[in-house]
XYZ file of C-alpha atoms in Angstrom:
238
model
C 50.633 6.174 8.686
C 51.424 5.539 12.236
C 48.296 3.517 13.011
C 48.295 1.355 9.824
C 51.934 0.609 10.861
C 51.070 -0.539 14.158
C 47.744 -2.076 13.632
C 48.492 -3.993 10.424
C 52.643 -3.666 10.232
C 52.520 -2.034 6.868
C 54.005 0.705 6.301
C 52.759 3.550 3.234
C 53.413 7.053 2.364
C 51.724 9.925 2.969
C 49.826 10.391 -0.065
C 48.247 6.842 0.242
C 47.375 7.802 3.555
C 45.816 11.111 2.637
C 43.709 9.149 0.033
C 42.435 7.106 2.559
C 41.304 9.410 4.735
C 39.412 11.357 2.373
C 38.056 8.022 1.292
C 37.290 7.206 4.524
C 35.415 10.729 4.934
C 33.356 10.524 1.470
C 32.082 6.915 2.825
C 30.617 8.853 6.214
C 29.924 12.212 5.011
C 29.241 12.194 1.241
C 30.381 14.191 -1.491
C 30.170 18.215 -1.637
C 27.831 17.674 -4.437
C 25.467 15.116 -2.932
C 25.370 17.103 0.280
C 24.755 20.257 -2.003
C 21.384 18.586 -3.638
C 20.430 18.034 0.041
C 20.520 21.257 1.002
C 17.315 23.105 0.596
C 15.578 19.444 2.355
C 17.555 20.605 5.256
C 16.830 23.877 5.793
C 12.946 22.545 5.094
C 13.301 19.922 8.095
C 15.385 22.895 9.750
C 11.851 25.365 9.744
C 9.828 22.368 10.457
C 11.282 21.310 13.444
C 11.884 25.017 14.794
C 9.007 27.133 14.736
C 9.928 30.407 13.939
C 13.417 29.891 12.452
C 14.217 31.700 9.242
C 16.557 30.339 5.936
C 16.892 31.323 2.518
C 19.027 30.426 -0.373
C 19.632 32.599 -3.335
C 20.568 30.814 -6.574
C 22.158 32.721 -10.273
C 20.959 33.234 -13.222
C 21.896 29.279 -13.762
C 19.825 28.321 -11.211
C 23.502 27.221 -9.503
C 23.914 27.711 -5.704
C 25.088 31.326 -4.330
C 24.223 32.247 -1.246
C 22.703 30.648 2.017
C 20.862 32.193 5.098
C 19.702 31.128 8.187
C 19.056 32.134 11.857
C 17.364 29.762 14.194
C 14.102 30.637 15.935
C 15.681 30.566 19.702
C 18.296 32.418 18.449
C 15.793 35.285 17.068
C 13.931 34.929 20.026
C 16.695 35.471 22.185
C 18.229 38.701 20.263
C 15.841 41.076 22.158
C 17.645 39.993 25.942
C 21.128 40.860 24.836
C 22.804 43.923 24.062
C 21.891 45.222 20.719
C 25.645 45.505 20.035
C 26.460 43.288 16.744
C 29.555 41.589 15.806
C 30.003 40.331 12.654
C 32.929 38.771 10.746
C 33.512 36.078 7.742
C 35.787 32.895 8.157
C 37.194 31.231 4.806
C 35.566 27.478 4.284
C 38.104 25.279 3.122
C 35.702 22.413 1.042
C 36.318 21.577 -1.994
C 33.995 24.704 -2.836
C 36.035 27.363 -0.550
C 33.233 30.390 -0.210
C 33.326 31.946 2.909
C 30.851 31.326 5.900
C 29.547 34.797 7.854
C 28.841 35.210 11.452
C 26.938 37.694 13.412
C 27.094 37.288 17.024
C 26.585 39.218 20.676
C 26.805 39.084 24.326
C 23.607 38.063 26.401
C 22.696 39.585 29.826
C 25.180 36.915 31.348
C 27.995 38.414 29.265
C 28.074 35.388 27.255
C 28.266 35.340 23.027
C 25.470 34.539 21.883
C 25.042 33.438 18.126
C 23.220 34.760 16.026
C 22.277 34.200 12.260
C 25.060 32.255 9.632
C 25.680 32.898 5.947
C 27.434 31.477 3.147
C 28.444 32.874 0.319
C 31.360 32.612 -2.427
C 33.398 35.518 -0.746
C 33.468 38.849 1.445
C 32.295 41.606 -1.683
C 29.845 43.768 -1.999
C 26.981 42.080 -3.129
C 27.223 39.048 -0.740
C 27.303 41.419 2.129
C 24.402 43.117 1.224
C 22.455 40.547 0.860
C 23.868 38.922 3.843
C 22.503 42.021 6.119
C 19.211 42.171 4.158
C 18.056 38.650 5.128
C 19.528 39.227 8.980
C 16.926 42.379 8.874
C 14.136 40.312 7.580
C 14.753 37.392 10.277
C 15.777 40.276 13.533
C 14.146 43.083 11.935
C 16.092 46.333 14.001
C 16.063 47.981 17.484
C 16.671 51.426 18.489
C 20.795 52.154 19.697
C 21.434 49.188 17.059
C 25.301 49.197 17.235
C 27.431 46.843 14.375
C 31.485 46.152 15.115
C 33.653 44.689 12.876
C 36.952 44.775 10.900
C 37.380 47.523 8.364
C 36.258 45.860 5.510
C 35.144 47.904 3.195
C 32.424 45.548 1.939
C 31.193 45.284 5.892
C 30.663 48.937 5.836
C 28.980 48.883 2.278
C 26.170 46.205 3.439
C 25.394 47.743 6.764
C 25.282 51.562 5.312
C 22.601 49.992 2.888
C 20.755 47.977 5.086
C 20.861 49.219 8.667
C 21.784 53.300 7.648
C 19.888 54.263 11.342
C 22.685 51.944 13.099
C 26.034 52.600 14.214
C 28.801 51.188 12.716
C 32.044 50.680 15.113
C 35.274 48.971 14.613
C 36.863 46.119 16.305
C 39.500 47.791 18.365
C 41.115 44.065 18.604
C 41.287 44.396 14.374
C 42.961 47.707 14.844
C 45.184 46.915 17.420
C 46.012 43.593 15.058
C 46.743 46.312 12.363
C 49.295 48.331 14.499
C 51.384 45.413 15.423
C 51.333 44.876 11.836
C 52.607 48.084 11.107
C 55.428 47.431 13.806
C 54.138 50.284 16.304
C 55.973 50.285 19.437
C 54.662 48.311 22.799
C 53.915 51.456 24.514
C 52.398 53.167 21.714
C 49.822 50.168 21.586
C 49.276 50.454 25.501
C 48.231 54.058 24.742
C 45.771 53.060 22.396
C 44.115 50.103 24.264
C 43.775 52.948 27.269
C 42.548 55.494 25.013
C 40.206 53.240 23.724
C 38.879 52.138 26.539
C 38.027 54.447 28.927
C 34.867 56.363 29.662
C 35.563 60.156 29.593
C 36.439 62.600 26.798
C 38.746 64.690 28.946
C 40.605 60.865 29.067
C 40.603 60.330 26.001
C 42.084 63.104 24.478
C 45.101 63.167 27.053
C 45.688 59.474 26.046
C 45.920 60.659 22.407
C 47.807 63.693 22.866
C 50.498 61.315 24.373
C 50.233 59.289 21.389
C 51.067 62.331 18.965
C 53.819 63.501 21.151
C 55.239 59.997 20.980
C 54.360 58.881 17.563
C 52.494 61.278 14.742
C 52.555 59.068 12.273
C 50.320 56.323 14.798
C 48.514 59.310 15.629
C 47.427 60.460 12.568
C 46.658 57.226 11.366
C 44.024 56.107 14.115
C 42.287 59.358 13.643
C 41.816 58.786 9.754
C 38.663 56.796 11.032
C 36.441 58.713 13.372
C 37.385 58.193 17.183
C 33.237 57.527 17.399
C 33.723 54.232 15.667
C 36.076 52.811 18.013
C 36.651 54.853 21.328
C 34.013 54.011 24.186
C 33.818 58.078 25.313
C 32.850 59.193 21.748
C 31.064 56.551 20.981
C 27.222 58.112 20.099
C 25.696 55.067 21.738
């Protein structure tokens, strides 16, 4: 609105400028559907021009779009030199479509995140997730001391107990911490979890949490309704 009123000295509401914008974007980028029709020529070209990198799409009974895979080849290539310590988490797309688009990522030997393999599908359930960490097995296969972290969703923990049941499966401690401050836990409280969380030792640990109880049962009790193995560093199996 601003720029059409200085370039052109017209001035026009917000709605006609919204409508111009997404004109403006349809002219450079195309619609959702003709991208859509595109999309199995680009993950084609995509294999073609990497060597090595691996895509599918999975379509419905009505042969109508439903999920999308891919992980490029110096992205597979470079999974065994990092840490075999996945993290994987969904995002919301917000296309005309929605869906959701899925991430797995981890930290190379320079302590940097690496990317890893992308998914789309029409949200976080079950069945996408499943098939989500079927196709990451196919393009990464496993390794041994295979660790995933993520949030507690429950359809996170359905797909990798399917898929990867040799792995671990930890949680986020950032996601749980997020969770306490949602359930209006005091500062200190929190600053006894991060430690407890954290540190290396058992013998730690435990004094950490038995401040915790003395200060706060009803914190106390609910951290330990998941196993301290899934998010405290000195149980942690691996």
């Amino acid at each position: 609105m601003v720029e059409i009123q200085k370039l052109h000295g017209l001035d026009i509401g917000y709605h006609k400028a919204w409508r111009a914008i997404q004109r403006a974007s349809t002219l450079i980028r195309g619609t959702p559907e003709k991208n859509d029709e595109l999309l199995s020529s680009y993950l084609y070209m995509m294999k073609s021009k990497n060597s090595g990198t691996y895509t599918n799409i999975k379509i419905d009974d009505n042969n109508r779009f439903l999920y999308m895979f891919y992980a490029y080849a110096s992205l597979i290539a470079g999974w065994n030199h990092c840490r075999p310590v996945i993290a994987v988490d969904a995002t919301f797309l917000k296309s005309k479509y929605r869906g959701v688009l899925m991430i797995s990522v981890l930290n190379d030997e320079n302590n940097q995140i690496f990317p890893l393999a992308f998914g789309i599908a029409e949200s976080e359930n079950n069945n996408s997730y499943e098939w989500y960490f079927s196709e990451l097995r196919n393009a990464i296969g496993s390794r041994d001391n295979l660790i995933f972290l993520s949030d507690r969703h429950q359809s996170i923990v359905h797909g990798i107990a399917k898929v990867y049941p040799e792995s671990h499966h930890g949680i986020c401690i950032y996601h749980l911490e997020q969770n306490l401050k949602r359930r209006k836990v005091k500062s200190e409280v929190i600053k006894l979890f991060q430690s407890a969380a954290r540190v290396y030792r058992r013998k730690e640990f435990d004094l950490y949490m038995l401040d915790i109880a003395k200060v706060d049962k009803k914190t106390f009790d609910y951290l330990v309704e998941e196993p301290p193995e899934r998010w405290a560093r000195s149980c942690s199996p691996r």
